[in-house]
Short mmCIF file of C-alpha atoms in Angstrom, two decimals:
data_model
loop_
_atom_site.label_atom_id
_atom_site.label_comp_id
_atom_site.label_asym_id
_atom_site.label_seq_id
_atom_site.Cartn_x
_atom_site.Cartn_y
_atom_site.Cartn_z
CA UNK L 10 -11.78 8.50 5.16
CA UNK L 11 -14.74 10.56 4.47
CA UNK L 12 -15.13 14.25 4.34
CA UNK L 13 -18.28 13.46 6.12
CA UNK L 14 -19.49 15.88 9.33
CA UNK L 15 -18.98 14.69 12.37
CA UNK L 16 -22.04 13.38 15.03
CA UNK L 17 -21.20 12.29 18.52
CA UNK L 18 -23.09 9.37 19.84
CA UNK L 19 -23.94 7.91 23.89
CA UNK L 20 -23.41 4.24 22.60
CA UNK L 21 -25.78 3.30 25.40
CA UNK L 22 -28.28 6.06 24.79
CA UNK L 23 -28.56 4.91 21.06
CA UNK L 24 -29.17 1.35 21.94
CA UNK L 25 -31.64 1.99 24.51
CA UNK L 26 -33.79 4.67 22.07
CA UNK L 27 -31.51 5.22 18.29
CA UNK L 28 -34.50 7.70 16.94
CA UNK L 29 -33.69 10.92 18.25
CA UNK L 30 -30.24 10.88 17.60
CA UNK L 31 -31.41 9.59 14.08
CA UNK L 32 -34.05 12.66 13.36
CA UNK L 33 -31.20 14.87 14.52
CA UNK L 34 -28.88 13.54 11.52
CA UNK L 35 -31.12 13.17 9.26
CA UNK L 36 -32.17 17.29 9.80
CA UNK L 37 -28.73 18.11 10.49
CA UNK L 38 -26.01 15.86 8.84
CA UNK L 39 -28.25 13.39 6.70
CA UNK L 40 -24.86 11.48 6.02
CA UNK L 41 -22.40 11.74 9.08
CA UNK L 42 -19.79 10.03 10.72
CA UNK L 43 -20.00 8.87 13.84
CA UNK L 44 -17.31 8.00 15.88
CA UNK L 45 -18.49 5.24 18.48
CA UNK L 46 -19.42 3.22 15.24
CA UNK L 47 -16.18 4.27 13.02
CA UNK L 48 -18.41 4.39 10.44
CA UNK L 49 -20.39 6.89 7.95
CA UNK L 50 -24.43 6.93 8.26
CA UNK L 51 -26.50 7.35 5.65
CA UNK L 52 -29.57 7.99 7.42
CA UNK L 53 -32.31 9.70 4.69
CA UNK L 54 -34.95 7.19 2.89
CA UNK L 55 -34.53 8.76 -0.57
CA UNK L 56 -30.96 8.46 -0.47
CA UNK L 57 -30.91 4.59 1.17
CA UNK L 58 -32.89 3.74 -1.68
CA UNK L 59 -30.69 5.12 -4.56
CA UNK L 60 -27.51 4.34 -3.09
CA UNK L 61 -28.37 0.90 -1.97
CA UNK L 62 -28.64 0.07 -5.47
CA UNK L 63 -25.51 1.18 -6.23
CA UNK L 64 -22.95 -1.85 -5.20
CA UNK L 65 -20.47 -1.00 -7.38
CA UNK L 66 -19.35 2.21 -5.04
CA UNK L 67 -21.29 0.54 -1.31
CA UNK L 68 -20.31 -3.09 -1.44
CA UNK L 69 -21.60 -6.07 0.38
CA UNK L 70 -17.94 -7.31 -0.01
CA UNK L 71 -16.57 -7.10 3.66
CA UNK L 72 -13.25 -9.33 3.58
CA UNK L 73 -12.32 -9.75 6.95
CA UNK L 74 -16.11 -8.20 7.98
CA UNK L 75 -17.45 -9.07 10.93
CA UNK L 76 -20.05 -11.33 9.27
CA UNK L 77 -18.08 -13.03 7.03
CA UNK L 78 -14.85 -13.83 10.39
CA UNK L 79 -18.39 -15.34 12.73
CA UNK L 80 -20.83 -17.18 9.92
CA UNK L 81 -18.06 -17.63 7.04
CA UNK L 82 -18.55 -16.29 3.27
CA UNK L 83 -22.10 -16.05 2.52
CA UNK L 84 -25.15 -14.25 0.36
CA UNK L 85 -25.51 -11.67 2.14
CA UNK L 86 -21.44 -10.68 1.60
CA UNK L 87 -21.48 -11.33 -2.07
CA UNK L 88 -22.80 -8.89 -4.67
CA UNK L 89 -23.20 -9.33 -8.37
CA UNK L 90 -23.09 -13.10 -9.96
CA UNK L 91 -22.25 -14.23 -6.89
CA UNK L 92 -24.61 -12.74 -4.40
CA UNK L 93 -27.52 -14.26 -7.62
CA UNK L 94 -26.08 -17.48 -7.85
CA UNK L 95 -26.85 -18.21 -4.12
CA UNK L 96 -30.03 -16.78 -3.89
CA UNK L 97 -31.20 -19.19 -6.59
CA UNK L 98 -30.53 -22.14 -5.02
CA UNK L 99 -32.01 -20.55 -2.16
CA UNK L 100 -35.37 -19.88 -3.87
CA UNK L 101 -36.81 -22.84 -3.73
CA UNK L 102 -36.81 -23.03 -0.06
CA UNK L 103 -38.56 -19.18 0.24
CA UNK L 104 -40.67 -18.79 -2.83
CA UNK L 105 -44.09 -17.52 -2.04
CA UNK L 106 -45.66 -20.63 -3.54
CA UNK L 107 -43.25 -22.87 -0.91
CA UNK L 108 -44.10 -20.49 2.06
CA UNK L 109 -47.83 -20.81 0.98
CA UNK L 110 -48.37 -24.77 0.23
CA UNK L 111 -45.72 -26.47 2.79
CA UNK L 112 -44.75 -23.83 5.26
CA UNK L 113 -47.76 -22.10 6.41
CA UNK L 114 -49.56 -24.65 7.49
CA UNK L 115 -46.96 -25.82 9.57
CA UNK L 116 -47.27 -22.28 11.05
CA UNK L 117 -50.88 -22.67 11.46
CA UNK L 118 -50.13 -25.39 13.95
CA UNK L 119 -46.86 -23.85 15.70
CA UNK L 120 -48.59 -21.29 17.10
CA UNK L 121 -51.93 -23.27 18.05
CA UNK L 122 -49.31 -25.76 19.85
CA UNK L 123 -47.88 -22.76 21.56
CA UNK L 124 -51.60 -21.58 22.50
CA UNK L 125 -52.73 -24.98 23.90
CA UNK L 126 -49.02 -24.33 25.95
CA UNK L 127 -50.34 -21.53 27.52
CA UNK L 128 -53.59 -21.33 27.58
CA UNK L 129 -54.11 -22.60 31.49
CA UNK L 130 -51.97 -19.68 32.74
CA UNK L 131 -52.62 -16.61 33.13
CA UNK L 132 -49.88 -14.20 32.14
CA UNK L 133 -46.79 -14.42 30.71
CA UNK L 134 -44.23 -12.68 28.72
CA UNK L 135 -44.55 -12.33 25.02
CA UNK L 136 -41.13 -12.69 23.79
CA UNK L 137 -39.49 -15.13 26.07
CA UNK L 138 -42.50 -17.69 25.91
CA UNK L 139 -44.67 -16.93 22.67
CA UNK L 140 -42.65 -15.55 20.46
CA UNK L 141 -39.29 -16.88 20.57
CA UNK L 142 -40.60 -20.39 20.24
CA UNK L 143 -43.02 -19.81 17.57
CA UNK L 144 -40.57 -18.14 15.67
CA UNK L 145 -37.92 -20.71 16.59
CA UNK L 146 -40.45 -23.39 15.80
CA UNK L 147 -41.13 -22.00 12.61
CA UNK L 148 -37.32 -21.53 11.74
CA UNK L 149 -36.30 -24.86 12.78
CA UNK L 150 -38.41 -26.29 10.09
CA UNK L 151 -37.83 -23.97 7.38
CA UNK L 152 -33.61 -24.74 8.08
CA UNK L 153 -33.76 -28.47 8.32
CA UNK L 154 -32.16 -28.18 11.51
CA UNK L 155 -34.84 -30.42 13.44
CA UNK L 156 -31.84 -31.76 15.53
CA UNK L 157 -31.76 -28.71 17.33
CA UNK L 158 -34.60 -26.99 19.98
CA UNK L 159 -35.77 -23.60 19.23
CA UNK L 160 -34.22 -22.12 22.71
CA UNK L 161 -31.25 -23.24 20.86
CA UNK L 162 -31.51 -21.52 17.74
CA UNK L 163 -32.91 -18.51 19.32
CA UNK L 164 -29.24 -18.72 21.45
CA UNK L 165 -27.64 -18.94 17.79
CA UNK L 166 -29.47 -16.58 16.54
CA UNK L 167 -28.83 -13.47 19.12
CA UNK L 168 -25.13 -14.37 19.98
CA UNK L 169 -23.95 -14.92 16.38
CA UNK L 170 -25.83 -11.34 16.06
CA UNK L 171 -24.24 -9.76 19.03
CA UNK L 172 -20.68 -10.79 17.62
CA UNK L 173 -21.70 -9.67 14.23
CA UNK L 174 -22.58 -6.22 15.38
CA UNK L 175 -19.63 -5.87 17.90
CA UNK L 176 -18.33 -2.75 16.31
CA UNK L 177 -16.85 -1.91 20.25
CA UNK L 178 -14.52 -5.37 19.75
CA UNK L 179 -15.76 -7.02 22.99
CA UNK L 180 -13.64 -9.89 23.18
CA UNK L 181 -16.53 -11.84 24.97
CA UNK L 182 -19.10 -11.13 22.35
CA UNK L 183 -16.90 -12.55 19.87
CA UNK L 184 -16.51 -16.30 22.17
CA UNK L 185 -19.74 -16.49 22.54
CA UNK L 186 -20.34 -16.03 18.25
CA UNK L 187 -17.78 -18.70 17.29
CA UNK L 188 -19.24 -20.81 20.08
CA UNK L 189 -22.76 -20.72 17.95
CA UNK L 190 -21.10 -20.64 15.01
CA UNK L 191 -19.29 -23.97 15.54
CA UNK L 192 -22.33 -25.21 17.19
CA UNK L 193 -24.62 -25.19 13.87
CA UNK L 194 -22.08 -26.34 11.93
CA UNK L 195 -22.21 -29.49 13.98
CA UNK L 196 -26.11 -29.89 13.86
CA UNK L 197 -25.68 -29.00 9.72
CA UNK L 198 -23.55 -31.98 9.67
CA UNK L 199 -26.15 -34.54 11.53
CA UNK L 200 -29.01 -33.06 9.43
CA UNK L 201 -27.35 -33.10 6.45
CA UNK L 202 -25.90 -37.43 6.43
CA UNK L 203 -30.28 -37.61 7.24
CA UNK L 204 -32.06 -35.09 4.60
CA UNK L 205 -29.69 -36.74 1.69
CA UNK L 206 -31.90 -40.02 1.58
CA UNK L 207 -35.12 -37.66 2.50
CA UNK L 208 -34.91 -34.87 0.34
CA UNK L 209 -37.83 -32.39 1.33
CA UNK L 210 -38.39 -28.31 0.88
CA UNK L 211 -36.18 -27.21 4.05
CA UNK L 212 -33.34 -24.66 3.38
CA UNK L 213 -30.42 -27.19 4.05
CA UNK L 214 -32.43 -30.29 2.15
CA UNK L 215 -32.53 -27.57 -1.29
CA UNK L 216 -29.54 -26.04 -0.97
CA UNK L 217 -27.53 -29.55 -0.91
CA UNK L 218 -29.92 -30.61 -3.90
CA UNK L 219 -28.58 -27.53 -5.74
CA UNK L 220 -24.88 -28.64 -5.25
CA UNK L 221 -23.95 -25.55 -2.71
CA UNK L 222 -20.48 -26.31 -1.37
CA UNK L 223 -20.69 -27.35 2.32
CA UNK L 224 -18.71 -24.10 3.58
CA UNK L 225 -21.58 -21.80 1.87
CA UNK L 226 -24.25 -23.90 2.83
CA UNK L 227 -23.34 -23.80 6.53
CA UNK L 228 -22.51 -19.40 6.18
CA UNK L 229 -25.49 -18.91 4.59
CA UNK L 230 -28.02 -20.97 6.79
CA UNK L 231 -25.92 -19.39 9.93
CA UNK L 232 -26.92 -15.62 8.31
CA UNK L 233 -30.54 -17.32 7.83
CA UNK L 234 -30.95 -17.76 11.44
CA UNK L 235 -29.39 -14.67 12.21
CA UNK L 236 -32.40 -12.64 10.34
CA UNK L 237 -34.89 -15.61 10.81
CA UNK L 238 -35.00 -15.71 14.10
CA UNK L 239 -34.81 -12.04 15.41
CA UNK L 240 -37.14 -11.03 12.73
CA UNK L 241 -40.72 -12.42 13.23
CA UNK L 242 -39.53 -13.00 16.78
CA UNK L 243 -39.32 -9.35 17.60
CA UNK L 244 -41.61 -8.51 15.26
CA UNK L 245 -44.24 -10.66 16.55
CA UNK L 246 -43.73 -9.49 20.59
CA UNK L 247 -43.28 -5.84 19.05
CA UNK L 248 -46.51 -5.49 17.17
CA UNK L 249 -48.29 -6.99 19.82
CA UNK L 250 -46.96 -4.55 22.38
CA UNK L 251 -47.90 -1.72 19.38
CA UNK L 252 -51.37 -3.34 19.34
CA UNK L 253 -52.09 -3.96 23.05
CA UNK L 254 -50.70 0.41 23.58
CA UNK L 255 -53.28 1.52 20.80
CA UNK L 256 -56.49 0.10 21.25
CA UNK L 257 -57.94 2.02 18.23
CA UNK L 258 -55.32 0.65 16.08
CA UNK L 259 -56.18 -2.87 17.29
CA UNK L 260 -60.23 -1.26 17.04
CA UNK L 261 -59.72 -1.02 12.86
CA UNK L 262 -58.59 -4.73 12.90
CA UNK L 263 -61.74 -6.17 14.82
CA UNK L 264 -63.79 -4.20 12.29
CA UNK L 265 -61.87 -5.08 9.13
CA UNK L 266 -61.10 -1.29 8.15
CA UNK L 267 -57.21 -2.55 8.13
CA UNK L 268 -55.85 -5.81 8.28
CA UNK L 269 -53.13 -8.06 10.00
CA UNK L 270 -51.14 -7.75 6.99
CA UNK L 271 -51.58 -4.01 7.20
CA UNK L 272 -50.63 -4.03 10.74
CA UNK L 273 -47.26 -5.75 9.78
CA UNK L 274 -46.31 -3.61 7.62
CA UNK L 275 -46.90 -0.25 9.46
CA UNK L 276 -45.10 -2.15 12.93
CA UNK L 277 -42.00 -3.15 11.18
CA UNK L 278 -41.90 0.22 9.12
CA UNK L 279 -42.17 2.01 12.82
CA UNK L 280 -39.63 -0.41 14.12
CA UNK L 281 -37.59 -2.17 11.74
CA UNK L 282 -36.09 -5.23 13.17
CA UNK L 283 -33.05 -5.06 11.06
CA UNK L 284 -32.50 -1.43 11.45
CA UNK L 285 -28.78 -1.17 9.10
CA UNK L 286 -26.85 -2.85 7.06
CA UNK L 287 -23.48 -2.34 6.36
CA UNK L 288 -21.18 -1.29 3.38
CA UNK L 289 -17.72 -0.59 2.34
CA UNK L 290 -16.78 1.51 -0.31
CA UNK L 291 -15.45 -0.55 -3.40
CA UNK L 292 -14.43 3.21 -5.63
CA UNK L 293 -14.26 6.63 -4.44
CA UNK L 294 -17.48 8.59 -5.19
CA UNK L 295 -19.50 11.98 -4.02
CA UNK L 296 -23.01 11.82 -2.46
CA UNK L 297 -24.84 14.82 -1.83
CA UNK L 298 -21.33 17.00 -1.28
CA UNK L 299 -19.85 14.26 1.08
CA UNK L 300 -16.80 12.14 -0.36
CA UNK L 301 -16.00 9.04 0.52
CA UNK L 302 -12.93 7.37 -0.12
CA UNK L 303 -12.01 3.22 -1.17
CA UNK L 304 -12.71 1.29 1.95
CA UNK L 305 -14.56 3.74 4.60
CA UNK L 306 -17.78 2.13 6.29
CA UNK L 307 -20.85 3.01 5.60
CA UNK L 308 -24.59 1.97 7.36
CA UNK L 309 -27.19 2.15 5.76
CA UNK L 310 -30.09 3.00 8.30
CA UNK L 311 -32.97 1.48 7.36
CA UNK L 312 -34.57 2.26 10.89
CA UNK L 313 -33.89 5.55 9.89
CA UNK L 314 -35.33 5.65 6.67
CA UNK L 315 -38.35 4.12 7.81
CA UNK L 316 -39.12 7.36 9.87
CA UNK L 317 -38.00 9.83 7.29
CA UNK L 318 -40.13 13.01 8.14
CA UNK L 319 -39.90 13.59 3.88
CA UNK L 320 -41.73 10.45 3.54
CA UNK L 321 -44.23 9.87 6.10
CA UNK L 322 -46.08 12.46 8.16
CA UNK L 323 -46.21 12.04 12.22
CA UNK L 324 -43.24 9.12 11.30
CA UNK L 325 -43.10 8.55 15.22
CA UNK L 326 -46.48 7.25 15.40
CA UNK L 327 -48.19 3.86 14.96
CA UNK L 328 -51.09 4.35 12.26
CA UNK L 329 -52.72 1.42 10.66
CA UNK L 330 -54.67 3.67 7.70
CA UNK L 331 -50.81 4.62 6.71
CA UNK L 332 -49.77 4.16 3.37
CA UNK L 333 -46.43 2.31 3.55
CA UNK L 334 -45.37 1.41 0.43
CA UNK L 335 -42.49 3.75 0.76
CA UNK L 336 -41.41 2.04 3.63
CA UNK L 337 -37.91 -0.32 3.30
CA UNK L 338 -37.46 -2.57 6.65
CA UNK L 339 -36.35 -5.49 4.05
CA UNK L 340 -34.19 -3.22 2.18
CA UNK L 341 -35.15 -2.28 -1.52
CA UNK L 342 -31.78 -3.88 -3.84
CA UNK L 343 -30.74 -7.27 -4.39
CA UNK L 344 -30.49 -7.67 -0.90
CA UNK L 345 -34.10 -8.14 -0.25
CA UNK L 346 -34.65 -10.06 2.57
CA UNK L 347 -35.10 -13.53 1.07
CA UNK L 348 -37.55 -14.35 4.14
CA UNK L 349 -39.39 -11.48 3.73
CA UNK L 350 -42.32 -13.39 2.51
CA UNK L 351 -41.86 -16.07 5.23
CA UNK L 352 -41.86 -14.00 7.92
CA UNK L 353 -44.95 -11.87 7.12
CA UNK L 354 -47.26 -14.93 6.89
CA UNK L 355 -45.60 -16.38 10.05
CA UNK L 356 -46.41 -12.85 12.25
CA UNK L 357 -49.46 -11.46 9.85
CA UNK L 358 -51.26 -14.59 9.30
CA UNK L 359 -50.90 -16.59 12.31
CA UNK L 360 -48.73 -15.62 15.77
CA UNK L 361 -50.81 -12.26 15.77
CA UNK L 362 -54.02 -12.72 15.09
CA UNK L 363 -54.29 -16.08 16.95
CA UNK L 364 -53.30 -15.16 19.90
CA UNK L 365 -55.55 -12.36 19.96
CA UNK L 366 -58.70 -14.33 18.58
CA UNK L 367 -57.38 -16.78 21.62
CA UNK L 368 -57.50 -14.27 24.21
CA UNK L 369 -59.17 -11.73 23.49
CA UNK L 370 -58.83 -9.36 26.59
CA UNK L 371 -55.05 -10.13 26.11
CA UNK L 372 -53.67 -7.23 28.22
CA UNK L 373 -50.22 -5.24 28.87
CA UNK L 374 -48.76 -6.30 32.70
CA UNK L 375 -46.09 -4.50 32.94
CA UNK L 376 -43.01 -2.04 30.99
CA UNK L 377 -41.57 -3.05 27.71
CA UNK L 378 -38.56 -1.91 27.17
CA UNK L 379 -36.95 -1.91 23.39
CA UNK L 380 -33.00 -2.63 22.78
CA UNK L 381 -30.74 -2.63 19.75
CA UNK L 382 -29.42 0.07 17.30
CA UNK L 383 -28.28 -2.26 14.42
CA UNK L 384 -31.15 -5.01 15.58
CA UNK L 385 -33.89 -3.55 17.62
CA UNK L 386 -36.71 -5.18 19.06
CA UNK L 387 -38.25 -5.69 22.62
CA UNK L 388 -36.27 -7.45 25.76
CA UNK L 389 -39.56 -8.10 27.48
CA UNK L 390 -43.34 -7.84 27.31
CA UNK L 391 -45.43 -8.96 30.05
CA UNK L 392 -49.16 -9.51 29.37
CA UNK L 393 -51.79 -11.17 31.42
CA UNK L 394 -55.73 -12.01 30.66
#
């Protein structure tokens, strides 16, 4: 195990709210172990980025992980050749050029679909009704898996996510993963006997075009909808919420000092929605004085990172005219977030500013309270007009 220090944890506490207890390692013990997560947290930007890099000591290799036992063998578990190889035949599916010529105008008309939906009410909450359909829409599309309703993937999505994170072994966590788990496998199945005589540019359509083996096309479009869905979906209630709370923020948007774009990246820097990712050591090594030994757990916190008092100045607060090109809510090795590109034209280009240009005196109704440690983004966000 690691010689790291040790930093005590209120589970609940850190889910609720995980950046005080994060600015206290990162001044006190930047890389600590925690007990409540049995595992060591690297929790400074500068040395995320360097040893993120470095797979040959932190490994994406989990055998027996709790990724790899819900969703099966898949990208995001490989490193090396392996980890490449996949991503390749994923490319297709994700490239900017694909994400700007097929995808977004779908998006385009997702969310004005979703806006003629609402538009004869007058409230409603952000996440539940906007966002997790436009984002499930969206992700339905981009997966092939037009067999299946948004509410459905979104479902997918969260409990394959809960059992993926359950680092406390809650046996019920864990049903309700393999139940989702077992359930896309059976709408890959369907979809896939259709898309093979209609080829188009979904995930599953390229992927089976590239000759992917059925077990790692159905892992890796499960880990897809784990990040595809929770991504834009929180990040598309959560900047709204940032945006709705800071009405000069939103003020440099309607006068084009800072754009949508901008506002993306400073919301998701703020609050990542993937806020770790873990590792396990693959050789023993030394970083900064702290040892680690051949299979010890490590996080790497982006969330943290993202708020690094080193890096960015006031790190707690939402500032559009930031420079955030430091920032690393995707990650910043070979684990990129393949959707990264996806997801920003999805929430920059269209949820956000649409629904604003829609409603323009689009107002908060109520609390909004944020969850998630290892996935963080929020439960609820009433607004009216």
């Amino acid at each position: 195990m690691s010689n790291a220090p040790v930093t005590h944890i209120d589970p609940a506490a850190f889910a609720a709210d995980p950046y005080p207890d994060l600015a206290r390692m990162r001044h006190d013990a930047p890389i600590t172990f925690v007990p409540e997560l049995g595992a060591t947290l690297i929790t400074r930007r500068a040395d995320i980025h360097r040893e993120e890099k470095r797979i040959s000591v932190f490994s994406s290799v989990q055998p027996g992980g709790l990724m790899e036992k819900i969703m099966g063998l898949n990208m995001m578990r490989q490193d090396g050749d392996g980890h490449m190889t996949e991503r390749r035949m994923l490319f297709p599916a994700l490239s900017p050029r694909t994400v700007a010529e097929h995808w977004s105008p779908l998006f385009r008309d997702i969310v004005a679909a979703q806006l003629d939906r609402l538009a004869p009410r007058g409230g409603f909450d952000l996440v539940t009704e906007y966002a997790m359909p436009v984002s499930g829409a969206a992700l339905c599309a981009m997966t092939g898996l037009t067999n299946i309703t948004p509410a459905q993937i979104d479902r997918a999505s969260q409990e394959m996510l809960d059992a993926v994170a359950n680092y406390a072994a809650d046996p019920a966590l864990d049903t309700k993963g393999f139940a989702q788990s077992a359930f896309v496998d059976t709408a890959i199945d369907t979809r896939l006997d259709q898309i093979k005589d209609a080829p188009d540019p979904s995930i599953l359509s390229v992927l089976d075009r590239a000759g992917m083996p059925r077990p790692a096309i159905g892992a890796n479009v499960k880990v897809i909808i784990g990040g595809g869905q929770n991504e834009p979906r929180d990040a598309i209630a959560g900047l709204l919420w940032a945006l709705l709370c800071h009405p000069d923020q939103r003020a440099l948007l309607d006068s084009g000092a800072a754009s949508y774009r901008d506002a993306f990246a400073e919301y998701t820097r703020l609050v990542a929605p993937i806020q770790m990712t873990p590792r396990m050591v693959n050789t023993p090594d030394t970083v900064q004085g702290v040892r680690f030994e051949t299979g010890d757990r490590v996080f790497l916190m982006f969330g943290s990172a993202c708020r690094d008092e080193a890096v960015f100045e006031n790190p707690d607060r939402f500032d559009l005219t930031r420079d955030t090109s430091a920032a690393i809510p995707f990650g910043a090795g070979p684990h990129f977030c393949a959707g990264a590109a996806a997801a920003r034209t999805l929430v920059a280009d269209y949820a956000v500013p649409m629904i604003l240009e829609r409603f323009p005196d689009l107002a908060l109704a109520g609390d909004a309270p944020f969850h998630g440690w290892a996935f963080r983004g929020p439960l609820s966000v009433p607004v009216t007009w």
